[in-house]
Short mmCIF file of C-alpha atoms in Angstrom, two decimals:
data_model
loop_
_atom_site.label_atom_id
_atom_site.label_comp_id
_atom_site.label_asym_id
_atom_site.label_seq_id
_atom_site.Cartn_x
_atom_site.Cartn_y
_atom_site.Cartn_z
CA MET A 1290 21.82 30.79 8.46
CA THR A 1291 21.49 33.13 5.47
CA ILE A 1292 23.53 33.88 2.36
CA GLU A 1293 25.32 37.22 2.43
CA PHE A 1294 24.40 39.70 -0.30
CA GLN A 1295 24.14 43.43 -0.88
CA ARG A 1296 20.72 44.60 0.29
CA TRP A 1297 18.61 47.55 -0.80
CA PRO A 1298 18.79 50.54 1.55
CA GLU A 1299 15.93 50.49 4.03
CA GLU A 1300 14.42 53.66 2.58
CA LEU A 1301 14.06 52.05 -0.86
CA ALA A 1302 12.96 48.71 0.56
CA ASN A 1303 10.17 50.39 2.51
CA ARG A 1304 9.08 52.30 -0.59
CA TYR A 1305 8.89 49.11 -2.65
CA ARG A 1306 6.80 47.40 0.03
CA GLU A 1307 4.46 50.37 0.44
CA LYS A 1308 3.82 50.48 -3.30
CA GLY A 1309 3.02 46.79 -3.42
CA TYR A 1310 6.00 45.73 -5.52
CA TRP A 1311 7.33 43.54 -2.73
CA ILE A 1312 4.54 41.44 -1.23
CA ASN A 1313 6.74 39.60 1.30
CA GLU A 1314 5.92 36.12 0.06
CA PRO A 1315 8.36 33.47 -1.18
CA LEU A 1316 8.39 32.29 -4.80
CA THR A 1317 6.98 29.00 -3.53
CA ARG A 1318 3.62 30.76 -3.28
CA ILE A 1319 3.27 30.11 -7.03
CA PRO A 1320 2.88 26.30 -7.00
CA ALA A 1321 0.96 26.43 -3.72
CA GLU A 1322 -1.59 28.91 -5.09
CA GLN A 1323 -2.10 27.02 -8.33
CA ARG A 1324 -2.51 23.70 -6.53
CA ARG A 1325 -5.31 25.35 -4.54
CA LEU A 1326 -6.94 27.13 -7.49
CA ARG A 1327 -6.61 24.59 -10.33
CA PRO A 1328 -5.03 21.35 -9.10
CA GLU A 1329 -6.00 19.29 -12.16
CA ALA A 1330 -4.98 21.87 -14.77
CA THR A 1331 -1.94 20.98 -16.86
CA ALA A 1332 1.12 22.96 -15.78
CA VAL A 1333 3.84 21.38 -17.95
CA ILE A 1334 3.88 19.27 -21.11
CA CYS A 1335 7.20 17.53 -21.59
CA SER A 1336 7.32 15.15 -24.55
CA GLU A 1337 4.53 12.63 -23.85
CA ARG A 1338 4.31 13.53 -20.16
CA HIS A 1339 1.70 15.90 -18.71
CA PHE A 1340 2.10 17.31 -15.18
CA THR A 1341 -0.77 18.95 -13.34
CA TYR A 1342 -0.30 21.76 -10.83
CA ALA A 1343 -1.07 19.31 -8.03
CA GLU A 1344 1.64 16.97 -9.30
CA ILE A 1345 4.22 19.75 -9.58
CA ASP A 1346 3.55 20.82 -6.01
CA ILE A 1347 3.47 17.27 -4.61
CA LEU A 1348 6.61 16.10 -6.42
CA SER A 1349 8.56 19.20 -5.42
CA SER A 1350 7.40 18.78 -1.80
CA ASN A 1351 8.48 15.11 -1.83
CA LEU A 1352 11.93 16.08 -3.05
CA ALA A 1353 12.12 18.97 -0.59
CA ALA A 1354 11.25 16.69 2.33
CA ARG A 1355 13.84 14.09 1.37
CA LEU A 1356 16.54 16.75 0.95
CA ALA A 1357 15.61 18.30 4.29
CA ALA A 1358 15.82 14.84 5.88
CA ARG A 1359 19.43 14.74 4.67
CA GLY A 1360 20.14 17.94 6.59
CA LEU A 1361 19.89 20.42 3.73
CA GLY A 1362 18.31 23.77 4.47
CA LYS A 1363 18.63 27.53 4.75
CA GLY A 1364 22.04 28.92 3.89
CA ASP A 1365 22.98 25.92 1.74
CA THR A 1366 23.49 26.07 -2.02
CA ALA A 1367 22.95 23.67 -4.91
CA LEU A 1368 24.51 23.23 -8.34
CA VAL A 1369 21.83 22.24 -10.84
CA GLN A 1370 22.27 21.30 -14.49
CA LEU A 1371 19.26 19.86 -16.29
CA PRO A 1372 18.05 19.95 -19.90
CA ASN A 1373 14.65 21.35 -20.89
CA VAL A 1374 12.55 18.86 -18.94
CA ALA A 1375 9.71 19.22 -16.44
CA GLU A 1376 12.08 18.11 -13.67
CA PHE A 1377 13.85 21.46 -13.95
CA TYR A 1378 10.84 23.25 -12.41
CA ILE A 1379 10.19 20.52 -9.84
CA VAL A 1380 13.80 20.76 -8.63
CA PHE A 1381 13.69 24.56 -8.64
CA PHE A 1382 10.60 24.71 -6.42
CA ALA A 1383 11.86 21.90 -4.17
CA LEU A 1384 15.07 23.73 -3.41
CA LEU A 1385 13.22 26.98 -2.78
CA LYS A 1386 10.88 25.20 -0.37
CA ILE A 1387 13.76 24.26 1.95
CA GLY A 1388 15.71 27.50 1.53
CA VAL A 1389 18.56 26.05 -0.58
CA ALA A 1390 19.76 28.55 -3.19
CA PRO A 1391 20.54 26.94 -6.57
CA VAL A 1392 22.74 27.99 -9.44
CA ASN A 1393 21.06 26.74 -12.62
CA ALA A 1394 23.88 25.97 -15.03
CA LEU A 1395 23.02 25.73 -18.71
CA PHE A 1396 23.02 22.25 -20.20
CA SER A 1397 25.69 23.32 -22.68
CA HIS A 1398 28.11 24.19 -19.86
CA ARG A 1399 31.07 21.91 -19.41
CA LYS A 1400 33.82 21.22 -16.91
CA LEU A 1401 35.23 24.75 -16.80
CA GLU A 1402 31.90 26.40 -16.02
CA LEU A 1403 30.63 23.82 -13.54
CA THR A 1404 33.90 23.74 -11.66
CA GLY A 1405 33.83 27.53 -11.57
CA TYR A 1406 30.32 27.63 -10.11
CA ALA A 1407 31.19 24.99 -7.52
CA GLY A 1408 34.19 27.06 -6.49
CA GLN A 1409 32.01 30.14 -6.01
CA ILE A 1410 29.07 28.68 -4.08
CA ALA A 1411 30.50 25.50 -2.45
CA PRO A 1412 27.31 23.47 -3.10
CA ARG A 1413 26.11 20.76 -0.71
CA VAL A 1414 24.01 19.07 -3.39
CA LEU A 1415 24.45 18.47 -7.13
CA ILE A 1416 21.45 17.74 -9.35
CA ALA A 1417 22.42 16.83 -12.91
CA SER A 1418 21.56 14.50 -15.77
CA ARG A 1419 23.03 11.23 -16.98
CA ARG A 1420 22.33 12.57 -20.49
CA HIS A 1421 25.18 15.05 -20.09
CA GLU A 1422 28.61 13.86 -21.20
CA LEU A 1423 30.15 14.86 -17.85
CA PHE A 1424 27.77 12.62 -15.89
CA VAL A 1425 27.64 9.39 -17.89
CA ASP A 1426 29.65 8.05 -14.95
CA ASP A 1427 30.61 9.45 -11.53
CA GLY A 1428 34.13 10.55 -12.39
CA PHE A 1429 33.37 14.25 -12.64
CA ILE A 1430 31.33 14.17 -9.44
CA THR A 1431 34.49 13.03 -7.68
CA GLU A 1432 36.35 15.98 -9.21
CA LEU A 1433 33.66 18.41 -8.04
CA ARG A 1434 33.99 17.08 -4.49
CA LYS A 1435 37.65 18.07 -4.54
CA VAL A 1436 36.62 21.63 -5.42
CA SER A 1437 33.73 21.59 -2.96
CA PRO A 1438 34.39 19.13 -0.10
CA GLY A 1439 30.97 19.86 1.36
CA LEU A 1440 29.22 18.31 -1.66
CA SER A 1441 27.50 15.46 0.17
CA LEU A 1442 24.77 14.44 -2.26
CA ALA A 1443 24.45 13.99 -6.02
CA LEU A 1444 21.07 13.24 -7.64
CA LEU A 1445 20.84 12.38 -11.31
CA HIS A 1446 18.04 12.65 -13.83
CA ASP A 1447 17.75 9.48 -15.97
CA GLU A 1448 19.45 7.41 -13.25
CA ALA A 1449 17.89 4.02 -12.50
CA SER A 1450 19.32 3.51 -9.01
CA PRO A 1451 16.94 4.63 -6.24
CA ASP A 1452 19.90 5.74 -4.14
CA ASN A 1453 20.66 8.74 -6.31
CA GLY A 1454 17.96 8.67 -8.99
CA LEU A 1455 16.13 12.03 -9.15
CA ASP A 1456 12.87 10.42 -10.24
CA HIS A 1457 12.82 8.10 -7.21
CA TRP A 1458 13.55 10.99 -4.84
CA MET A 1459 10.70 13.04 -6.34
CA ARG A 1460 8.12 10.27 -6.24
CA THR A 1461 8.74 8.91 -2.74
CA ALA A 1462 8.29 10.95 0.41
CA PRO A 1463 10.43 10.13 3.45
CA GLU A 1464 8.90 8.04 6.24
CA GLU A 1465 9.25 10.99 8.58
CA SER A 1466 9.06 14.42 7.01
CA PRO A 1467 11.05 17.09 8.84
CA ASP A 1468 9.85 20.66 9.12
CA PHE A 1469 11.17 22.93 6.39
CA SER A 1470 10.43 26.37 4.98
CA PRO A 1471 11.81 28.81 2.39
CA THR A 1472 14.19 31.61 3.18
CA ALA A 1473 12.60 34.91 4.16
CA PRO A 1474 11.15 36.88 1.23
CA ASP A 1475 13.89 39.50 1.48
CA GLU A 1476 16.66 36.87 1.45
CA VAL A 1477 18.39 35.16 -1.49
CA ALA A 1478 16.16 32.66 -3.30
CA PHE A 1479 18.61 31.60 -6.01
CA PHE A 1480 21.45 32.80 -8.21
CA GLN A 1481 21.13 33.91 -11.81
CA LEU A 1482 24.06 33.86 -14.24
CA SER A 1483 25.40 37.09 -15.65
CA GLY A 1484 25.48 37.54 -19.41
CA GLY A 1485 29.27 37.70 -19.59
CA SER A 1486 30.65 36.06 -22.74
CA THR A 1487 34.12 35.24 -21.42
CA GLY A 1488 35.19 33.23 -18.42
CA THR A 1489 32.84 31.88 -15.76
CA PRO A 1490 29.77 34.13 -15.47
CA LYS A 1491 29.42 36.13 -12.28
CA LEU A 1492 26.57 35.14 -9.98
CA ILE A 1493 23.59 37.37 -9.33
CA PRO A 1494 21.74 36.92 -6.03
CA ARG A 1495 17.98 37.24 -6.59
CA THR A 1496 15.61 37.54 -3.66
CA HIS A 1497 12.05 36.23 -3.51
CA ASN A 1498 10.68 39.77 -3.27
CA ASP A 1499 12.47 41.28 -6.22
CA TYR A 1500 12.11 38.30 -8.58
CA ASP A 1501 8.46 37.71 -7.71
CA TYR A 1502 7.63 41.31 -8.51
CA SER A 1503 9.32 41.04 -11.89
CA VAL A 1504 7.33 37.86 -12.63
CA ARG A 1505 3.96 39.29 -11.55
CA ALA A 1506 4.41 42.56 -13.41
CA SER A 1507 5.64 40.78 -16.54
CA ALA A 1508 2.64 38.45 -16.53
CA GLU A 1509 0.31 41.43 -16.36
CA ILE A 1510 2.09 43.36 -19.13
CA CYS A 1511 2.03 40.29 -21.41
CA GLY A 1512 -1.63 39.56 -20.79
CA LEU A 1513 -1.16 36.01 -19.49
CA THR A 1514 -4.23 33.97 -18.51
CA PRO A 1515 -4.92 30.34 -17.50
CA ARG A 1516 -5.48 29.67 -21.21
CA THR A 1517 -1.95 30.75 -22.21
CA ARG A 1518 0.26 27.98 -23.61
CA PHE A 1519 3.91 28.98 -23.71
CA LEU A 1520 6.66 27.25 -25.69
CA CYS A 1521 9.91 27.07 -23.70
CA ALA A 1522 12.51 26.47 -26.42
CA LEU A 1523 15.38 28.48 -24.92
CA PRO A 1524 17.34 27.02 -21.96
CA ALA A 1525 14.83 26.82 -19.11
CA GLY A 1526 17.16 28.33 -16.51
CA HIS A 1527 17.94 31.42 -18.54
CA ASN A 1528 16.36 34.60 -17.19
CA PHE A 1529 14.31 35.36 -20.32
CA PRO A 1530 12.34 32.06 -20.55
CA LEU A 1531 12.20 31.76 -16.75
CA SER A 1532 10.74 35.12 -15.76
CA SER A 1533 10.13 37.56 -18.64
CA PRO A 1534 7.38 36.49 -18.17
CA GLY A 1535 8.63 32.99 -18.95
CA ALA A 1536 7.58 29.81 -17.19
CA LEU A 1537 7.21 31.46 -13.78
CA GLY A 1538 4.87 34.05 -15.29
CA ILE A 1539 2.86 31.26 -16.91
CA PHE A 1540 2.64 29.37 -13.60
CA HIS A 1541 1.63 32.57 -11.81
CA ALA A 1542 -1.24 32.98 -14.30
CA GLY A 1543 -2.20 29.30 -14.20
CA GLY A 1544 -1.28 28.56 -17.82
CA CYS A 1545 0.71 25.74 -19.38
CA VAL A 1546 4.40 25.46 -20.35
CA VAL A 1547 5.25 23.24 -23.33
CA MET A 1548 8.87 22.11 -23.27
CA ALA A 1549 11.01 22.03 -26.43
CA PRO A 1550 14.63 20.82 -26.38
CA ASN A 1551 15.78 23.74 -28.54
CA PRO A 1552 14.39 26.40 -30.93
CA GLU A 1553 14.82 24.30 -34.12
CA PRO A 1554 11.91 25.49 -36.31
CA LEU A 1555 10.31 22.29 -37.57
CA ALA A 1556 10.30 20.55 -34.18
CA CYS A 1557 8.89 23.68 -32.54
CA PHE A 1558 6.26 24.10 -35.25
CA ALA A 1559 5.10 20.52 -34.60
CA LEU A 1560 4.76 21.25 -30.86
CA ILE A 1561 2.89 24.48 -31.55
CA GLU A 1562 0.39 22.66 -33.74
CA ARG A 1563 -0.02 19.65 -31.47
CA HIS A 1564 -0.53 21.58 -28.23
CA ALA A 1565 -2.16 24.78 -29.54
CA VAL A 1566 0.74 26.90 -28.29
CA ASP A 1567 -0.10 30.61 -28.48
CA MET A 1568 3.11 32.22 -27.14
CA ALA A 1569 6.84 31.67 -27.68
CA ALA A 1570 10.06 33.41 -26.61
CA LEU A 1571 13.04 33.48 -28.96
CA VAL A 1572 16.37 35.18 -29.55
CA PRO A 1573 16.97 36.99 -32.89
CA PRO A 1574 19.02 34.24 -34.61
CA ALA A 1575 16.24 31.74 -33.88
CA VAL A 1576 13.62 34.12 -35.23
CA ALA A 1577 15.57 34.41 -38.47
CA LEU A 1578 15.42 30.61 -38.86
CA TRP A 1579 11.70 30.54 -38.03
CA LEU A 1580 11.04 33.24 -40.63
CA GLN A 1581 12.82 31.20 -43.30
CA ALA A 1582 10.91 28.00 -42.45
CA ALA A 1583 7.46 29.48 -41.80
CA PRO A 1584 6.14 29.93 -45.37
CA ASP A 1585 5.88 26.15 -45.87
CA HIS A 1586 4.27 25.54 -42.45
CA ARG A 1587 1.69 28.28 -41.95
CA ASP A 1588 -1.05 25.85 -40.90
CA ALA A 1589 1.08 24.60 -38.01
CA LEU A 1590 1.31 28.15 -36.62
CA ARG A 1591 -2.42 28.94 -36.61
CA SER A 1592 -2.65 29.01 -32.80
CA LEU A 1593 0.36 31.30 -32.34
CA LYS A 1594 -0.66 34.76 -31.10
CA LEU A 1595 2.54 36.29 -29.70
CA VAL A 1596 6.26 35.87 -30.29
CA GLN A 1597 8.60 37.59 -27.87
CA VAL A 1598 12.09 38.43 -29.09
CA GLY A 1599 14.85 39.29 -26.65
CA GLY A 1600 18.42 38.57 -25.63
CA ALA A 1601 19.92 40.85 -28.25
CA SER A 1602 19.03 43.79 -30.44
CA PHE A 1603 16.51 42.81 -33.12
CA ALA A 1604 16.92 44.30 -36.58
CA ASP A 1605 13.97 46.35 -37.83
CA SER A 1606 14.03 44.46 -41.12
CA LEU A 1607 13.41 41.15 -39.35
CA ALA A 1608 10.97 42.59 -36.83
CA LYS A 1609 8.69 43.82 -39.61
CA GLN A 1610 8.50 40.30 -41.09
CA VAL A 1611 7.15 38.63 -37.94
CA PRO A 1612 3.42 39.52 -38.19
CA GLU A 1613 3.12 38.41 -41.80
CA ALA A 1614 5.48 35.42 -41.81
CA LEU A 1615 4.49 33.96 -38.43
CA GLY A 1616 0.92 35.27 -38.37
CA CYS A 1617 1.16 36.71 -34.86
CA ARG A 1618 2.04 39.80 -32.90
CA LEU A 1619 5.61 40.70 -32.00
CA GLN A 1620 6.74 41.82 -28.56
CA GLN A 1621 10.31 42.99 -28.08
CA VAL A 1622 11.96 42.34 -24.72
CA PHE A 1623 15.18 43.87 -23.46
CA GLY A 1624 16.15 42.55 -20.07
CA MET A 1625 19.09 41.51 -17.99
CA ALA A 1626 19.59 38.80 -15.40
CA GLU A 1627 20.71 41.62 -13.10
CA GLY A 1628 17.19 43.02 -13.07
CA LEU A 1629 15.79 45.70 -15.38
CA VAL A 1630 13.34 44.36 -17.98
CA ASN A 1631 11.78 46.40 -20.79
CA TYR A 1632 8.83 45.39 -22.98
CA THR A 1633 7.04 46.84 -25.94
CA ARG A 1634 3.38 46.81 -24.95
CA LEU A 1635 0.74 44.74 -26.70
CA ASP A 1636 -1.15 47.86 -27.79
CA ASP A 1637 1.90 49.83 -28.96
CA ALA A 1638 2.05 51.32 -32.43
CA ASP A 1639 4.04 49.37 -35.02
CA GLU A 1640 6.84 51.94 -35.13
CA LEU A 1641 7.58 51.32 -31.44
CA VAL A 1642 7.27 47.53 -31.67
CA PHE A 1643 9.50 47.23 -34.72
CA ALA A 1644 12.13 49.85 -33.87
CA THR A 1645 12.57 49.72 -30.06
CA GLN A 1646 13.18 47.16 -27.34
CA GLY A 1647 10.46 48.51 -25.07
CA ARG A 1648 10.17 50.49 -21.84
CA PRO A 1649 10.71 49.44 -18.23
CA ILE A 1650 8.30 47.37 -16.18
CA SER A 1651 8.01 49.63 -13.16
CA PRO A 1652 7.26 53.29 -12.46
CA ASP A 1653 10.10 53.01 -9.93
CA ASP A 1654 12.67 51.78 -12.44
CA GLU A 1655 15.13 54.66 -12.39
CA VAL A 1656 16.92 54.83 -15.75
CA LYS A 1657 19.66 57.18 -16.85
CA ILE A 1658 21.50 57.26 -20.20
CA VAL A 1659 24.95 58.74 -19.68
CA GLY A 1660 27.89 59.66 -21.87
CA GLU A 1661 31.57 58.99 -21.24
CA ASP A 1662 31.70 62.03 -18.96
CA GLY A 1663 28.98 60.53 -16.74
CA ARG A 1664 26.42 63.17 -17.66
CA GLU A 1665 23.01 62.27 -18.98
CA VAL A 1666 22.62 62.60 -22.75
CA ALA A 1667 19.63 63.95 -24.64
CA ASP A 1668 16.89 61.67 -25.96
CA GLY A 1669 18.01 60.04 -29.18
CA GLU A 1670 21.69 60.21 -28.28
CA PRO A 1671 23.53 56.95 -27.53
CA GLY A 1672 24.88 56.43 -24.04
CA MET A 1673 25.41 53.83 -21.35
CA LEU A 1674 22.37 52.46 -19.56
CA VAL A 1675 22.45 53.11 -15.81
CA THR A 1676 19.64 51.86 -13.58
CA ARG A 1677 18.33 50.93 -10.17
CA GLY A 1678 14.90 49.78 -9.03
CA PRO A 1679 12.74 47.31 -7.12
CA TYR A 1680 14.00 44.25 -8.98
CA THR A 1681 17.51 45.30 -10.06
CA PHE A 1682 20.16 43.70 -7.88
CA ARG A 1683 22.64 45.60 -5.72
CA GLY A 1684 25.81 43.57 -6.28
CA TYR A 1685 27.34 40.41 -7.75
CA TYR A 1686 27.98 37.57 -5.32
CA ARG A 1687 31.35 37.87 -3.57
CA SER A 1688 32.73 40.25 -6.22
CA PRO A 1689 33.63 43.45 -4.33
CA GLU A 1690 36.20 44.65 -6.85
CA HIS A 1691 33.88 44.24 -9.81
CA ASN A 1692 30.97 45.75 -7.90
CA ALA A 1693 33.07 48.83 -7.19
CA ARG A 1694 33.46 49.29 -10.96
CA VAL A 1695 29.83 48.81 -12.00
CA PHE A 1696 27.91 50.48 -9.14
CA ASP A 1697 28.06 54.12 -8.10
CA ALA A 1698 27.67 55.48 -4.59
CA GLU A 1699 23.88 55.76 -4.99
CA GLY A 1700 23.49 52.09 -5.97
CA PHE A 1701 22.95 52.68 -9.69
CA TYR A 1702 24.12 49.77 -11.83
CA TYR A 1703 26.19 50.57 -14.95
CA SER A 1704 25.04 47.80 -17.25
CA GLY A 1705 27.50 48.21 -20.11
CA ASP A 1706 24.63 48.44 -22.61
CA VAL A 1707 24.68 51.33 -25.08
CA VAL A 1708 21.13 52.52 -25.74
CA GLN A 1709 19.12 55.42 -27.06
CA ARG A 1710 15.93 56.64 -25.40
CA THR A 1711 12.96 57.83 -27.43
CA PRO A 1712 10.78 60.76 -26.33
CA GLU A 1713 8.18 58.17 -25.24
CA GLY A 1714 10.70 56.60 -22.83
CA TYR A 1715 11.37 53.51 -24.93
CA LEU A 1716 14.88 52.14 -25.30
CA ARG A 1717 16.67 51.20 -28.49
CA VAL A 1718 19.72 48.98 -28.00
CA VAL A 1719 22.75 50.21 -29.94
CA GLY A 1720 25.37 47.83 -28.58
CA ARG A 1721 27.62 47.11 -25.66
CA VAL A 1722 30.43 49.24 -24.30
CA LYS A 1723 32.72 46.22 -24.52
CA ASP A 1724 31.36 45.51 -28.02
CA GLN A 1725 32.54 48.83 -29.38
CA ILE A 1726 35.33 48.96 -31.90
CA ASN A 1727 37.80 51.80 -31.35
CA ARG A 1728 38.99 52.53 -34.86
CA GLY A 1729 41.68 55.14 -34.52
CA GLY A 1730 39.68 56.98 -31.88
CA GLU A 1731 36.37 56.68 -33.72
CA LYS A 1732 33.92 54.48 -31.81
CA VAL A 1733 31.89 52.00 -33.86
CA ALA A 1734 28.94 50.29 -32.11
CA SER A 1735 28.85 46.78 -33.53
CA GLU A 1736 25.10 46.23 -33.26
CA GLU A 1737 24.32 49.46 -35.10
CA VAL A 1738 26.34 48.33 -38.14
CA GLU A 1739 25.06 44.75 -37.87
CA ASN A 1740 21.46 45.91 -38.03
CA LEU A 1741 22.18 48.01 -41.10
CA ILE A 1742 23.94 45.10 -42.82
CA LEU A 1743 20.87 42.95 -42.10
CA LEU A 1744 18.80 45.34 -44.21
CA HIS A 1745 20.57 43.92 -47.28
CA PRO A 1746 18.15 41.41 -48.85
CA ASP A 1747 20.85 38.74 -49.31
CA VAL A 1748 22.01 38.75 -45.66
CA THR A 1749 20.42 36.50 -43.01
CA HIS A 1750 22.94 36.92 -40.13
CA ALA A 1751 25.67 39.46 -39.46
CA ALA A 1752 28.23 40.06 -36.72
CA LEU A 1753 30.84 42.80 -36.50
CA VAL A 1754 33.94 42.13 -34.41
CA ALA A 1755 37.20 43.92 -33.74
CA MET A 1756 40.51 42.82 -35.18
CA GLN A 1757 43.85 44.22 -34.09
CA ASP A 1758 45.56 46.75 -36.35
CA THR A 1759 49.04 48.22 -35.93
CA LEU A 1760 48.09 51.64 -37.27
CA LEU A 1761 44.56 52.21 -35.99
CA GLY A 1762 44.59 49.95 -32.95
CA GLU A 1763 41.45 48.16 -34.12
CA LYS A 1764 39.68 47.57 -37.38
CA SER A 1765 36.38 45.83 -37.99
CA CYS A 1766 35.51 42.53 -39.61
CA ALA A 1767 31.95 41.64 -40.60
CA PHE A 1768 31.04 37.96 -40.59
CA ILE A 1769 28.13 37.33 -42.92
CA VAL A 1770 25.72 34.44 -43.49
CA SER A 1771 24.03 34.82 -46.86
CA HIS A 1772 21.76 32.72 -49.07
CA ASN A 1773 23.56 34.28 -52.08
CA PRO A 1774 26.96 32.63 -52.64
CA ASP A 1775 27.86 35.40 -55.10
CA LEU A 1776 27.55 38.21 -52.56
CA LYS A 1777 30.60 40.47 -52.66
CA ALA A 1778 32.05 42.92 -50.16
CA PRO A 1779 31.75 45.96 -52.49
CA ALA A 1780 28.01 45.35 -52.71
CA LEU A 1781 27.74 45.39 -48.93
CA ARG A 1782 29.73 48.60 -48.68
CA ARG A 1783 27.59 50.26 -51.35
CA HIS A 1784 24.53 49.13 -49.42
CA LEU A 1785 25.81 50.75 -46.21
CA LEU A 1786 26.86 53.96 -47.94
CA ALA A 1787 23.42 54.22 -49.52
CA LEU A 1788 21.97 54.18 -46.00
CA GLY A 1789 24.08 57.22 -45.11
CA VAL A 1790 26.61 55.43 -42.91
CA ALA A 1791 29.82 57.27 -42.05
CA GLU A 1792 32.75 55.73 -43.90
CA TYR A 1793 34.65 54.89 -40.73
CA LYS A 1794 31.81 52.52 -39.81
CA LEU A 1795 32.22 50.45 -42.98
CA PRO A 1796 33.67 46.99 -42.27
CA ASP A 1797 37.37 46.85 -43.07
CA ARG A 1798 37.02 43.16 -43.87
CA VAL A 1799 34.06 40.98 -44.76
CA ARG A 1800 33.97 37.22 -44.39
CA LEU A 1801 31.29 34.85 -45.63
CA ILE A 1802 30.55 31.88 -43.34
CA ASP A 1803 28.05 29.03 -43.66
CA LYS A 1804 26.63 29.25 -40.15
CA MET A 1805 26.83 31.79 -37.34
CA PRO A 1806 28.27 30.32 -34.10
CA LEU A 1807 25.94 30.78 -31.12
CA THR A 1808 26.37 30.77 -27.36
CA ALA A 1809 24.39 28.45 -25.11
CA VAL A 1810 21.51 30.92 -24.90
CA GLY A 1811 21.37 31.55 -28.64
CA LYS A 1812 23.34 34.78 -28.92
CA ILE A 1813 26.03 35.22 -31.55
CA ASP A 1814 29.32 33.91 -30.15
CA LYS A 1815 31.74 36.73 -30.94
CA LYS A 1816 34.60 35.12 -29.07
CA THR A 1817 34.52 32.25 -31.56
CA LEU A 1818 34.40 34.71 -34.44
CA ARG A 1819 37.42 36.58 -33.12
CA ASP A 1820 39.23 33.26 -32.86
CA GLN A 1821 38.36 32.57 -36.50
CA LEU A 1822 40.15 35.73 -37.55
CA ALA A 1823 43.40 33.95 -36.74
CA ARG A 1824 42.45 31.01 -38.97
CA PRO A 1825 41.67 30.86 -42.70
CA ALA A 1826 38.47 28.91 -42.02
CA ALA A 1827 36.00 31.46 -43.31
CA THR A 1828 35.72 32.64 -46.90
CA ALA A 1829 37.01 36.19 -47.22
CA LEU A 1830 35.00 38.49 -49.47
CA THR A 1831 37.78 41.03 -49.54
#
């Protein structure tokens, strides 16, 4: 039994195999290879616990065998929600080993999201944590079984009972181990979550072949070695810290992943110093906090060699501060859970590293930048990013109507990102199609204005959102976090005008707030900001 998904045309699939992108091996090759090559090397550091590669492979095989003994296998699905703990990777590999495709919910997700995922995939097994408010007792598990009657097993991290305690299931093999194996390399391995900011995210089927290629190529581009120590401070299941190159890239190279519960600077700095971490992946708001805290903790960051920044456009003004403030190189990453990943290269000139979000992984990443008429625009002109390639998916799970809107007849995916392409083939993120403000027919790309606002020395965070207007349809409101309580809106407007910004791009309203709301993966939560426009909670500067 296999999970239905939209496959690559045979012509493209054959091309990707012939060029060595698809090696026809499951993702489970990663722990198996490292157990053979360096069984006693440390794979994961999680608080005071150290897990070797042999332990990761053995524990995941124990769990796989016990799940298989309960009748779980190919074609089944799992709903997983774990915090940033080593068990996340053990569970991930265990499920892959028996061909069960998981959805890795973020730990910040609540009833709405989890119920939505269960409704989409009808999981047979739930793996969650007693630390989560929904699972302090079994009440919500009962609710999930109403949504998904086939949910026959629930295992819980931090559960003492051996009957459904995840730790017990990992550490004890069944008396008789049934035969089990992963799904075929060209079948679905697991589901990623789309980056949608409203409603339940759509599910993205990722195959072993396509995801493994992305991991291998990313590890090579980022120069990973067995000596690399990577700080995982973003949610472990998110695409960026999982595969770009993320933990899977580190495991592929034989390095070590150091778990952090979140990107809070001082706690992360302590982990960096204690474990000689040399690489970290962050989103822009987290980088801004690290930059503020770093001057008083430079000694703690001595081992740090590379900070990756992705998940959103990164302002030039902040990018230029990274080498001096954090004492390491910067690498910008622009990727999507749907596939395409772009990196600045480690030997790129500063102007590319600071001002672009990189170029694609693969020579066979086909990228077009198109205008509203569907025609490709010239280099330097903004347009929508359209792509297909050896690791870009071919359709959302069970979403035919949406797929018809975002894919063309040739299988190109219309991402909704507005970008510019440099003559060197690097991409600069301008914004999102859905994040544009239509001000009386004039289109304002929010991220463009946000990045210009961030050039003001008193501004630490900025977000531009649309507000309804009777005359123009939409106007713009800039939410600002500033370390200067005396900052005024006229000063911001003068700042933007001095940069040569067209007047229609100036924020119609400016509001000062104490803290920028963030989504579960650390991006600015614009839905919350739009909701604030209806309340007098923020301080208006105009």
